[in-house]
mmCIF file of C-alpha atoms in Angstrom:
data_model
loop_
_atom_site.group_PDB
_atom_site.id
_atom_site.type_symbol
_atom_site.label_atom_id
_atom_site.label_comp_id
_atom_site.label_asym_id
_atom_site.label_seq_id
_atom_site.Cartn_x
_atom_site.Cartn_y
_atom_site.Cartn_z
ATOM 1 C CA UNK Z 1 -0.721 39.729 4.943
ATOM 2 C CA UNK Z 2 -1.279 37.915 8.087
ATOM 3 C CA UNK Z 3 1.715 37.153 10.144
ATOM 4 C CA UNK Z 4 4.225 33.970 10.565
ATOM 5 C CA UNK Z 5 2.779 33.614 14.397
ATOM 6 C CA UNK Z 6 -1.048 34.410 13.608
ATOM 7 C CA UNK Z 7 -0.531 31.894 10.131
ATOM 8 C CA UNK Z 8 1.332 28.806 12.538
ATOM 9 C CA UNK Z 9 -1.463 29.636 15.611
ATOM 10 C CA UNK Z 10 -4.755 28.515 13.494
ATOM 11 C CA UNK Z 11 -2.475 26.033 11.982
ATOM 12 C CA UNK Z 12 -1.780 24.123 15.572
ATOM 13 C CA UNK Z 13 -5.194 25.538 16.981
ATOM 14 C CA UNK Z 14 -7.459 22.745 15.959
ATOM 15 C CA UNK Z 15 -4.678 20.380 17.013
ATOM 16 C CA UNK Z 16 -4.835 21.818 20.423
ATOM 17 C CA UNK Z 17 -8.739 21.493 20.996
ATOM 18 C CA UNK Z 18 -8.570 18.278 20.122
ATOM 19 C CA UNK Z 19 -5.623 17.017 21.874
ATOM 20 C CA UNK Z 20 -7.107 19.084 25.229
ATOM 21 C CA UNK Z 21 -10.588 17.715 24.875
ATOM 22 C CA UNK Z 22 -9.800 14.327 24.410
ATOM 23 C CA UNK Z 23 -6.963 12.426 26.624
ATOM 24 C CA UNK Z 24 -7.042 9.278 24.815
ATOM 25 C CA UNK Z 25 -5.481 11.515 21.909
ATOM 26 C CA UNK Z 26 -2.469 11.807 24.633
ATOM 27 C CA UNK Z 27 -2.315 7.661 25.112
ATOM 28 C CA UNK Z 28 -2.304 7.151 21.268
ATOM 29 C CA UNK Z 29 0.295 9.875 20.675
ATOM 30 C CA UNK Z 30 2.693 8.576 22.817
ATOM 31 C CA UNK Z 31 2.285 4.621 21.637
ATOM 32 C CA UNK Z 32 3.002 6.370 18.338
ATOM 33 C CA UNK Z 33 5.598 8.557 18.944
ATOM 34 C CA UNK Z 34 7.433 6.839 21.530
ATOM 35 C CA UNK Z 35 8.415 3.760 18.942
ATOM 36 C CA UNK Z 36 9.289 6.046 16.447
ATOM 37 C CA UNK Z 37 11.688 8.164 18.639
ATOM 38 C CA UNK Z 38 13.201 4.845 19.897
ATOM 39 C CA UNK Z 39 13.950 3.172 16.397
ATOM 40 C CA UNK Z 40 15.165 6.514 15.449
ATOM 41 C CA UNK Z 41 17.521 6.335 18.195
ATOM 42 C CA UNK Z 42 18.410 3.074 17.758
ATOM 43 C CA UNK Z 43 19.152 3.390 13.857
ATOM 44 C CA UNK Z 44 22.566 5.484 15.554
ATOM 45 C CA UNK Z 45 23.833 2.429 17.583
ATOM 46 C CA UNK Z 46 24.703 -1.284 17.180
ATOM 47 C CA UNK Z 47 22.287 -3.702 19.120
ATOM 48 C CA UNK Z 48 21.757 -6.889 18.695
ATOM 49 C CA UNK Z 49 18.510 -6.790 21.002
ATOM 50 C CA UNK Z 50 20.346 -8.058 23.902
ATOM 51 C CA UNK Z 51 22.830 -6.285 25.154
ATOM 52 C CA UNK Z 52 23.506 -2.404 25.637
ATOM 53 C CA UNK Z 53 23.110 -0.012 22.417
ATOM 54 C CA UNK Z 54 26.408 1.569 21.360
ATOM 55 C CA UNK Z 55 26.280 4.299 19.283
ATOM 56 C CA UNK Z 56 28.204 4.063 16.355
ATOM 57 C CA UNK Z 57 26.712 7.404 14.586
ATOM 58 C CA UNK Z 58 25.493 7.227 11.225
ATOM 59 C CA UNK Z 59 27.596 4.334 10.292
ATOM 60 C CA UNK Z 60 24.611 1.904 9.695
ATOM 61 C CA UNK Z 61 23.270 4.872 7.374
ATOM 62 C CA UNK Z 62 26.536 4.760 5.603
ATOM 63 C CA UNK Z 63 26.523 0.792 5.114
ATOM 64 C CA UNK Z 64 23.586 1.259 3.486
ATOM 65 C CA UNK Z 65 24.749 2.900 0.921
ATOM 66 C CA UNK Z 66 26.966 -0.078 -0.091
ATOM 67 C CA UNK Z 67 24.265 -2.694 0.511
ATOM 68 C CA UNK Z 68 23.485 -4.555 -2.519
ATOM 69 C CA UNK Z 69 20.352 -6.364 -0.563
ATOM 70 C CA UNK Z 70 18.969 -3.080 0.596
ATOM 71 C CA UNK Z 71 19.241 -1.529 -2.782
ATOM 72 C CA UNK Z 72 17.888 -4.648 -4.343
ATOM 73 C CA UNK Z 73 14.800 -4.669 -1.451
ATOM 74 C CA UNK Z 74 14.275 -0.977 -2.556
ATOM 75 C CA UNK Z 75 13.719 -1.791 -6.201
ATOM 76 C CA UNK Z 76 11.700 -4.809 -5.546
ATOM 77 C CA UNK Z 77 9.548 -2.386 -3.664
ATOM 78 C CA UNK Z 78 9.161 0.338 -6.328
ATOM 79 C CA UNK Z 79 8.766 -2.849 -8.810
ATOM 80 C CA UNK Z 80 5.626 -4.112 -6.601
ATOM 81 C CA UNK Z 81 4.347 -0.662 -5.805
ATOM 82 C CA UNK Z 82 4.341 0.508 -9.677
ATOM 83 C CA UNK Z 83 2.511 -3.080 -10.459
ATOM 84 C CA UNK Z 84 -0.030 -2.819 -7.989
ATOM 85 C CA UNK Z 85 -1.338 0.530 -7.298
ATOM 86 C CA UNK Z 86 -2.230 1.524 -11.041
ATOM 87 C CA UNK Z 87 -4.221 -1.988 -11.455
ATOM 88 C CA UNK Z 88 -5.730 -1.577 -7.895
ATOM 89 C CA UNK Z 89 -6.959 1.794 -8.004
ATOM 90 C CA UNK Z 90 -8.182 1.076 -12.040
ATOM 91 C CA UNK Z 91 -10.178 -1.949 -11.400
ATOM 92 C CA UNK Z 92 -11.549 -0.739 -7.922
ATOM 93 C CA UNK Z 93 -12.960 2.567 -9.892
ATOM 94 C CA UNK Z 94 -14.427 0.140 -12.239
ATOM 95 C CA UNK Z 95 -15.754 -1.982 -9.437
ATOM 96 C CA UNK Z 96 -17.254 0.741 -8.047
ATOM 97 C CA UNK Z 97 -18.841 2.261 -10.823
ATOM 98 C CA UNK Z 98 -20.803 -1.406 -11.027
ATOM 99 C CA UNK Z 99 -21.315 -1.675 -7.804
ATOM 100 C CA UNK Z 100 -23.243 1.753 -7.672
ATOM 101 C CA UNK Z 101 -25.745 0.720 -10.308
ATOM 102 C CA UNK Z 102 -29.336 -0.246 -8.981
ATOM 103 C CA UNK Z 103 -29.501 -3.878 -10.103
ATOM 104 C CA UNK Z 104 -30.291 -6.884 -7.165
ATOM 105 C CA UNK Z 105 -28.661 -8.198 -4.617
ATOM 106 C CA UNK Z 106 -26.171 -5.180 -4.840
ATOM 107 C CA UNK Z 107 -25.280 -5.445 -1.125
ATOM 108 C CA UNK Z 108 -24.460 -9.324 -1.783
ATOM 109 C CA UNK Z 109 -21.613 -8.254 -4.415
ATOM 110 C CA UNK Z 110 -20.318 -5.325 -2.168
ATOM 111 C CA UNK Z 111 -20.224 -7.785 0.635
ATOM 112 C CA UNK Z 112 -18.656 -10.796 -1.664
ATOM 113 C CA UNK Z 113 -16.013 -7.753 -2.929
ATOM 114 C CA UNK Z 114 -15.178 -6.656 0.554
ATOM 115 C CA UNK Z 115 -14.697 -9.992 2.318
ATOM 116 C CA UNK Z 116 -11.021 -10.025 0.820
ATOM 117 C CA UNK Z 117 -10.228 -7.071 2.979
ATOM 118 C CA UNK Z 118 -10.915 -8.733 6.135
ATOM 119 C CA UNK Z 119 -9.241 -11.976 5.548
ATOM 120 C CA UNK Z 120 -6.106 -12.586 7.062
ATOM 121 C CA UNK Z 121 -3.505 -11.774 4.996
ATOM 122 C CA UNK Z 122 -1.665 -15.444 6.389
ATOM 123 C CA UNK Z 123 -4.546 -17.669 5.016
ATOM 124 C CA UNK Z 124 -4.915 -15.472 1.765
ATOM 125 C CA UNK Z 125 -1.716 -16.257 1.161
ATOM 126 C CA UNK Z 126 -1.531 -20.177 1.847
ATOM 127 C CA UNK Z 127 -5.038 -19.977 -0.413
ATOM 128 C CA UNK Z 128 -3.044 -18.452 -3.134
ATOM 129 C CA UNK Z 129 -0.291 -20.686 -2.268
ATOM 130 C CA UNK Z 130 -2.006 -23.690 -3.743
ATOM 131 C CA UNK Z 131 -3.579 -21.831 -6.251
ATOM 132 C CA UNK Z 132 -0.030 -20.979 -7.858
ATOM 133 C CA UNK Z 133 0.874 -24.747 -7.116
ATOM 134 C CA UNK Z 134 2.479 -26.121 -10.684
ATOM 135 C CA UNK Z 135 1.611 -29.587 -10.150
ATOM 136 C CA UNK Z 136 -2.264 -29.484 -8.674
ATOM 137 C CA UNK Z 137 -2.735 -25.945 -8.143
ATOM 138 C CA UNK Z 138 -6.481 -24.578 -9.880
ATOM 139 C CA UNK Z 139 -4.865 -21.680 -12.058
ATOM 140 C CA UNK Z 140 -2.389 -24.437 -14.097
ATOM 141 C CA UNK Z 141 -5.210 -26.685 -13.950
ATOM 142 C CA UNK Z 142 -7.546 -24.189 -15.650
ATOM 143 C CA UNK Z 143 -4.766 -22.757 -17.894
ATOM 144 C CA UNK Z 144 -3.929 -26.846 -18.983
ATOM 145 C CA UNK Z 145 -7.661 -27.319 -20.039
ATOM 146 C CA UNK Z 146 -7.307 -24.241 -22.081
ATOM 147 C CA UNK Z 147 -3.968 -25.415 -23.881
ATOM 148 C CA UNK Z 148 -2.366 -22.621 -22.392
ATOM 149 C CA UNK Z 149 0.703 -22.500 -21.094
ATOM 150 C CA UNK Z 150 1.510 -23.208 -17.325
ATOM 151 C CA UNK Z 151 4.002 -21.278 -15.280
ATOM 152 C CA UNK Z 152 5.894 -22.343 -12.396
ATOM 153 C CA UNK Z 153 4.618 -18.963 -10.514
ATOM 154 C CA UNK Z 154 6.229 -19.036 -7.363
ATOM 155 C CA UNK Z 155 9.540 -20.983 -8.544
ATOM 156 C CA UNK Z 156 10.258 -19.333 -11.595
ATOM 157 C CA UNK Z 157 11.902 -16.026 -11.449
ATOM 158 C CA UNK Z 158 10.347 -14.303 -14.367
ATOM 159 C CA UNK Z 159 6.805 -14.948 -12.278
ATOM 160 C CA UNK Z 160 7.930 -14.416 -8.620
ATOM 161 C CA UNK Z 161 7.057 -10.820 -8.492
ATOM 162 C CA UNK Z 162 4.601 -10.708 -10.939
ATOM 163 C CA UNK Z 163 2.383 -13.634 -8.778
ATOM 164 C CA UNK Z 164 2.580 -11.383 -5.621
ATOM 165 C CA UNK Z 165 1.778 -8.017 -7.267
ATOM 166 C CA UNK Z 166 -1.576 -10.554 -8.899
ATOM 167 C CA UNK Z 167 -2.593 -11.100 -5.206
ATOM 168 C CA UNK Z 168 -2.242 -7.808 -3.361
ATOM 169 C CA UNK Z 169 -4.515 -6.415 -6.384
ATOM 170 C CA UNK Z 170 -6.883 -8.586 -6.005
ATOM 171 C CA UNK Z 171 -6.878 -8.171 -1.853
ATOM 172 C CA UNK Z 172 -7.093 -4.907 -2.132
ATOM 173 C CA UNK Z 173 -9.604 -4.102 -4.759
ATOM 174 C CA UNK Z 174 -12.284 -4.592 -2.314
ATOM 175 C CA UNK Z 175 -11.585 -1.847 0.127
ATOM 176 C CA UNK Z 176 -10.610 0.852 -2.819
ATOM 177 C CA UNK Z 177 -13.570 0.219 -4.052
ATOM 178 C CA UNK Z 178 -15.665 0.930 -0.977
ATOM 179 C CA UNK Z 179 -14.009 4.319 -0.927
ATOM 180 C CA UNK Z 180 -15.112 5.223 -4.248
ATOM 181 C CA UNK Z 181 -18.367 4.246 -4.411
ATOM 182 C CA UNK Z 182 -18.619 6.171 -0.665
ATOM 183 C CA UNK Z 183 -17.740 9.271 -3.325
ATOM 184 C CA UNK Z 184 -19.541 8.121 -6.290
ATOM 185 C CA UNK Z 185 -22.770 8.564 -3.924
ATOM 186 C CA UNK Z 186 -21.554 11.958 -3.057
ATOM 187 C CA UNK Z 187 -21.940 13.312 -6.815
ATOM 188 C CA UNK Z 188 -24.825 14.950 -6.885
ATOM 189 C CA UNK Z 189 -27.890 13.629 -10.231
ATOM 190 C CA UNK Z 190 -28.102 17.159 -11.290
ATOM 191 C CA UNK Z 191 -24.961 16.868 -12.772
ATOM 192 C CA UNK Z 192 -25.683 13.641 -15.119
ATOM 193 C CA UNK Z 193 -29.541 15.059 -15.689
ATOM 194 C CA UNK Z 194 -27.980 18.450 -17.384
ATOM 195 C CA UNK Z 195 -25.524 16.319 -19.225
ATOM 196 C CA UNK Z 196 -28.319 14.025 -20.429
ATOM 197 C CA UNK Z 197 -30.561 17.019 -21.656
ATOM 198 C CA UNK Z 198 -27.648 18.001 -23.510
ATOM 199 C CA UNK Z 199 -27.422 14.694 -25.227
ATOM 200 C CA UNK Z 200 -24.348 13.046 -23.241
ATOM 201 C CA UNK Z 201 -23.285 9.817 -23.924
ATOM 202 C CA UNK Z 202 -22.304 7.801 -21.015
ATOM 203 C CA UNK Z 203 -18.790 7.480 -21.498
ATOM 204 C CA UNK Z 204 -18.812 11.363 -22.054
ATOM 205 C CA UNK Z 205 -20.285 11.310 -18.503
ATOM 206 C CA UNK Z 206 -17.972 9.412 -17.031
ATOM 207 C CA UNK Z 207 -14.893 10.990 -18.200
ATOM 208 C CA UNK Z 208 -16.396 14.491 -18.126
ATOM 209 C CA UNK Z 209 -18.227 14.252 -14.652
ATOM 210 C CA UNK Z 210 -17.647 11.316 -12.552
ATOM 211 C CA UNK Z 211 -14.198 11.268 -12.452
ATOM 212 C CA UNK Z 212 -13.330 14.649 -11.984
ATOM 213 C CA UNK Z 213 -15.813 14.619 -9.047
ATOM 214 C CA UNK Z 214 -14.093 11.448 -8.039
ATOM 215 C CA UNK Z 215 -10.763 12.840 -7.700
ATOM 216 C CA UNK Z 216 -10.858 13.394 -3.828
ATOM 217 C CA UNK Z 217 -11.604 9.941 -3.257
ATOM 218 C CA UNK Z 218 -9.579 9.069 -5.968
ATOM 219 C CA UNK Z 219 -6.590 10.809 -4.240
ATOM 220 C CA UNK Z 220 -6.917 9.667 -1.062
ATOM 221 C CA UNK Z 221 -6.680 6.087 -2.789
ATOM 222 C CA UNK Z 222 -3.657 6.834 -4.027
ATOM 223 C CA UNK Z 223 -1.623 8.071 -0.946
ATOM 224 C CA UNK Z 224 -3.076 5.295 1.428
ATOM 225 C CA UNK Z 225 -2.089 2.885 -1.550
ATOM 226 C CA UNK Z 226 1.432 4.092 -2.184
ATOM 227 C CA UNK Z 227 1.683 3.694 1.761
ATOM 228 C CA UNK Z 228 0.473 0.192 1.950
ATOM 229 C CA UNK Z 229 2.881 -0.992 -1.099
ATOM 230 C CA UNK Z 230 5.667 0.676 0.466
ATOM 231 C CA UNK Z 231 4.701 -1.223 3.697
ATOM 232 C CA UNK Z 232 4.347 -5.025 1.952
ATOM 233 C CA UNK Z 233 5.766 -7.891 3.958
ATOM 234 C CA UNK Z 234 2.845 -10.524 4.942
ATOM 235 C CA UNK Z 235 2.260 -12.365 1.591
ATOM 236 C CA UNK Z 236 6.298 -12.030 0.769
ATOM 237 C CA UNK Z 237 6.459 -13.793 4.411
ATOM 238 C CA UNK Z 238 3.838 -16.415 3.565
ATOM 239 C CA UNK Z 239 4.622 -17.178 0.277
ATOM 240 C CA UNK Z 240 8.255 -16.619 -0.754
ATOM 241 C CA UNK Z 241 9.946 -17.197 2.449
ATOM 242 C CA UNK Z 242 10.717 -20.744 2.469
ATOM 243 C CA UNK Z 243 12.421 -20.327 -1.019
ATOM 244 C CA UNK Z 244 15.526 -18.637 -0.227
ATOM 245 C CA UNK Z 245 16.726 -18.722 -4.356
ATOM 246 C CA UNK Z 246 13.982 -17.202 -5.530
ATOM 247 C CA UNK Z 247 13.328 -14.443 -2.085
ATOM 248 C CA UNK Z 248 15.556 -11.789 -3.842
ATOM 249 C CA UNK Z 249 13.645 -11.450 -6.667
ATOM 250 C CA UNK Z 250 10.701 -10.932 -4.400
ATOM 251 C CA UNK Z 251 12.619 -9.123 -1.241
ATOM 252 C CA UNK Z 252 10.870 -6.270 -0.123
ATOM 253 C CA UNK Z 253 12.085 -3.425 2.217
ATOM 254 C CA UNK Z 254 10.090 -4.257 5.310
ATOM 255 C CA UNK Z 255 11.122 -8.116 4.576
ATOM 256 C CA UNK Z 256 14.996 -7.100 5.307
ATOM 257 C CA UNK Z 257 13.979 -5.023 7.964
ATOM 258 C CA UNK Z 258 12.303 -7.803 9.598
ATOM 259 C CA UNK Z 259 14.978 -9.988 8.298
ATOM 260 C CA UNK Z 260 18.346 -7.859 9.621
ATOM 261 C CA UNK Z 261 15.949 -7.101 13.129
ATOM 262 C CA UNK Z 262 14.256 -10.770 14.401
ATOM 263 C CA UNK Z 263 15.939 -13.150 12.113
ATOM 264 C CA UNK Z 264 20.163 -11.727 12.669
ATOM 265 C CA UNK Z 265 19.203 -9.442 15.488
ATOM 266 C CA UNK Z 266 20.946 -6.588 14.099
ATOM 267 C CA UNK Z 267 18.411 -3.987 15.256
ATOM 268 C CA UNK Z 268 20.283 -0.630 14.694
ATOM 269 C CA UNK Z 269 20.635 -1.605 11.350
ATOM 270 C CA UNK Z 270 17.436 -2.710 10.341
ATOM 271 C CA UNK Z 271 15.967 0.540 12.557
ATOM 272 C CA UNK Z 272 18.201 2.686 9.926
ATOM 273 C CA UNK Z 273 16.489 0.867 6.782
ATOM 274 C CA UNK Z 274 12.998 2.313 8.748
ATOM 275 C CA UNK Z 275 13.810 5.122 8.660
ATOM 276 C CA UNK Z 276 14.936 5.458 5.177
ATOM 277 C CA UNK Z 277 11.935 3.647 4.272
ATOM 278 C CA UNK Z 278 10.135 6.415 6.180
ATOM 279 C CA UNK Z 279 11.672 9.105 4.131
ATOM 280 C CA UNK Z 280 10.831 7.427 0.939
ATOM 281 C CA UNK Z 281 7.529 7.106 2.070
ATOM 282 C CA UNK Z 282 7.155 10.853 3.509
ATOM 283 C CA UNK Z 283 8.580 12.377 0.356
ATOM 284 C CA UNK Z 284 6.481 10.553 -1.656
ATOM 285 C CA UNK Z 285 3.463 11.830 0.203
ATOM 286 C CA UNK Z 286 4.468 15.276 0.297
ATOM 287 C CA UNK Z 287 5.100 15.033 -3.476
ATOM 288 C CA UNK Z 288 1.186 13.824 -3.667
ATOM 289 C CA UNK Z 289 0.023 16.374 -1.498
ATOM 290 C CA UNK Z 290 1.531 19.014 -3.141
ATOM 291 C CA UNK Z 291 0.832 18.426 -7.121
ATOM 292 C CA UNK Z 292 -3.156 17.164 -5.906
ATOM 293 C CA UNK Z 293 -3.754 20.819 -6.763
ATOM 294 C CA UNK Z 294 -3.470 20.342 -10.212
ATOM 295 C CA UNK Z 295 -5.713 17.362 -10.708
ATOM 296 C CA UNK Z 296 -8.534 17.085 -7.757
ATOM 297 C CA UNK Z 297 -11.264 18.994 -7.816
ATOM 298 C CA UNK Z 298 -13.865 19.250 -5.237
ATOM 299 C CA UNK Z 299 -17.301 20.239 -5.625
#
């Protein structure tokens, strides 16, 4: 058995080389680190962003506890984050199986796919804006010719969420998918040759091979997307902000942060909802990280 000290040395070695061969690793460190300490700090003390902090100990953590908005924010979140990263990470592994087929102008589609991902997220959401429009808007327009029915998307309650959850998905396909076609290319033809001398089918090969050789990829999909729903505020900004009636339906966490810090200038209080949001997040990871054992497999 090796030793606590030998065990936590070649843990923090390769940490060490790389923070002692490269100084820019020192700069980036501290821009990260040096926030986080602050709003840590600051989550202990009133400030309004003006005048001096006073530390008021963990009574902004305990006002939490009693905040209907924040608890409201919180399920909203969970809400958007259960809607979107199943359908995300499903359709991009579907994407991605198409897009790795040899058939023409491949690198047009993968291009076409991607182009979401690299839009900013402000004029995706004034797009979608008048996309979701009742009274001109293309989807009711579409949905009227079909003798469908026609929502009000962004004014109707029932719709609010579910219309915001429809456009991250569809933003975000594009990138998950580039990720798991990078591993699709990674699985090696041997594998789907011996299956097809055996006389595989190809769903048998895709259930049997190319998704449990996925699974890295797949898994790294999943944290980075759990991270990113956790972290939603743009499109909520864009495209629920001006409708204060309908904005709790739709209120994420980073919204009231935002909201409590720049909009009422309560910035102890809205650094204590980061940091609860970083908990969430963090034990949510750790979760991840620790039952990835049972699922991914690498080659």
């Amino acid at each position: 058995m090796e030793s606590a000290s030998l065990q936590g040395s070649r843990f923090w070695k390769p940490y060490g080389v790389m923070f002692s061969s490269c100084p820019l690793c020192w700069v980036s460190a501290f821009f990260y680190m040096a926030p986080s300490a602050a709003s840590l700090f600051l989550s202990f003390t009133s400030w309004d962003g003006m005048t001096a902090p006073q530390f008021i100990g963990l009574e902004n953590f305990r006002n939490l506890m009693n905040d209907e908005k924040f608890t409201t924010s919180m399920l909203n979140t969970l809400l958007y984050t259960v809607g979107t990263v199943p359908l995300s990470i499903a359709f991009a592994t579907l994407l991605a199986v198409l897009l790795n087929q040899k058939i023409k102008g491949v690198v047009i589609y993968r291009t076409l796919f991607f182009i979401p991902v690299i839009t900013m997220p402000i004029a995706v959401g004034m797009v979608w804006r008048w996309l979701y429009n009742s009274e001109f808007g293309l989807i009711n327009y579409v949905l009227g010719a079909l003798n469908l029915p026609q929502p009000n998307w962004l004014f109707d309650e029932k719709f609010a969420l579910f219309s915001i959850i429809i456009v991250s998905v569809w933003s975000s396909i594009g990138y998950n998918a580039v990720i798991l076609l990078s591993g699709l290319q990674g699985i090696s033809n041997t594998y789907y040759e011996a299956a097809s001398l055996d006389g595989a089918g190809t769903l048998y090969k895709f259930f049997r091979i190319t998704l449990p050789l996925l699974t890295p990829s797949l898994f790294f999909v999943l944290v980075m997307s759990f991270i990113n729903s956790f972290q939603m505020f743009d499109l909520i900004f864009i495209m629920m902000d001006q409708q204060a009636t309908l904005l709790d339906q739709t209120r994420t966490v980073v919204y009231s942060i935002w909201e409590d810090g720049f909009k009422f200038f309560h910035m102890g209080y809205a650094s204590a909802q980061a940091f609860m949001l970083f908990i969430v997040i963090l034990i949510i990871t750790l979760f991840q990280m620790v039952f990835q054992k049972r699922w991914v497999h690498y080659q």
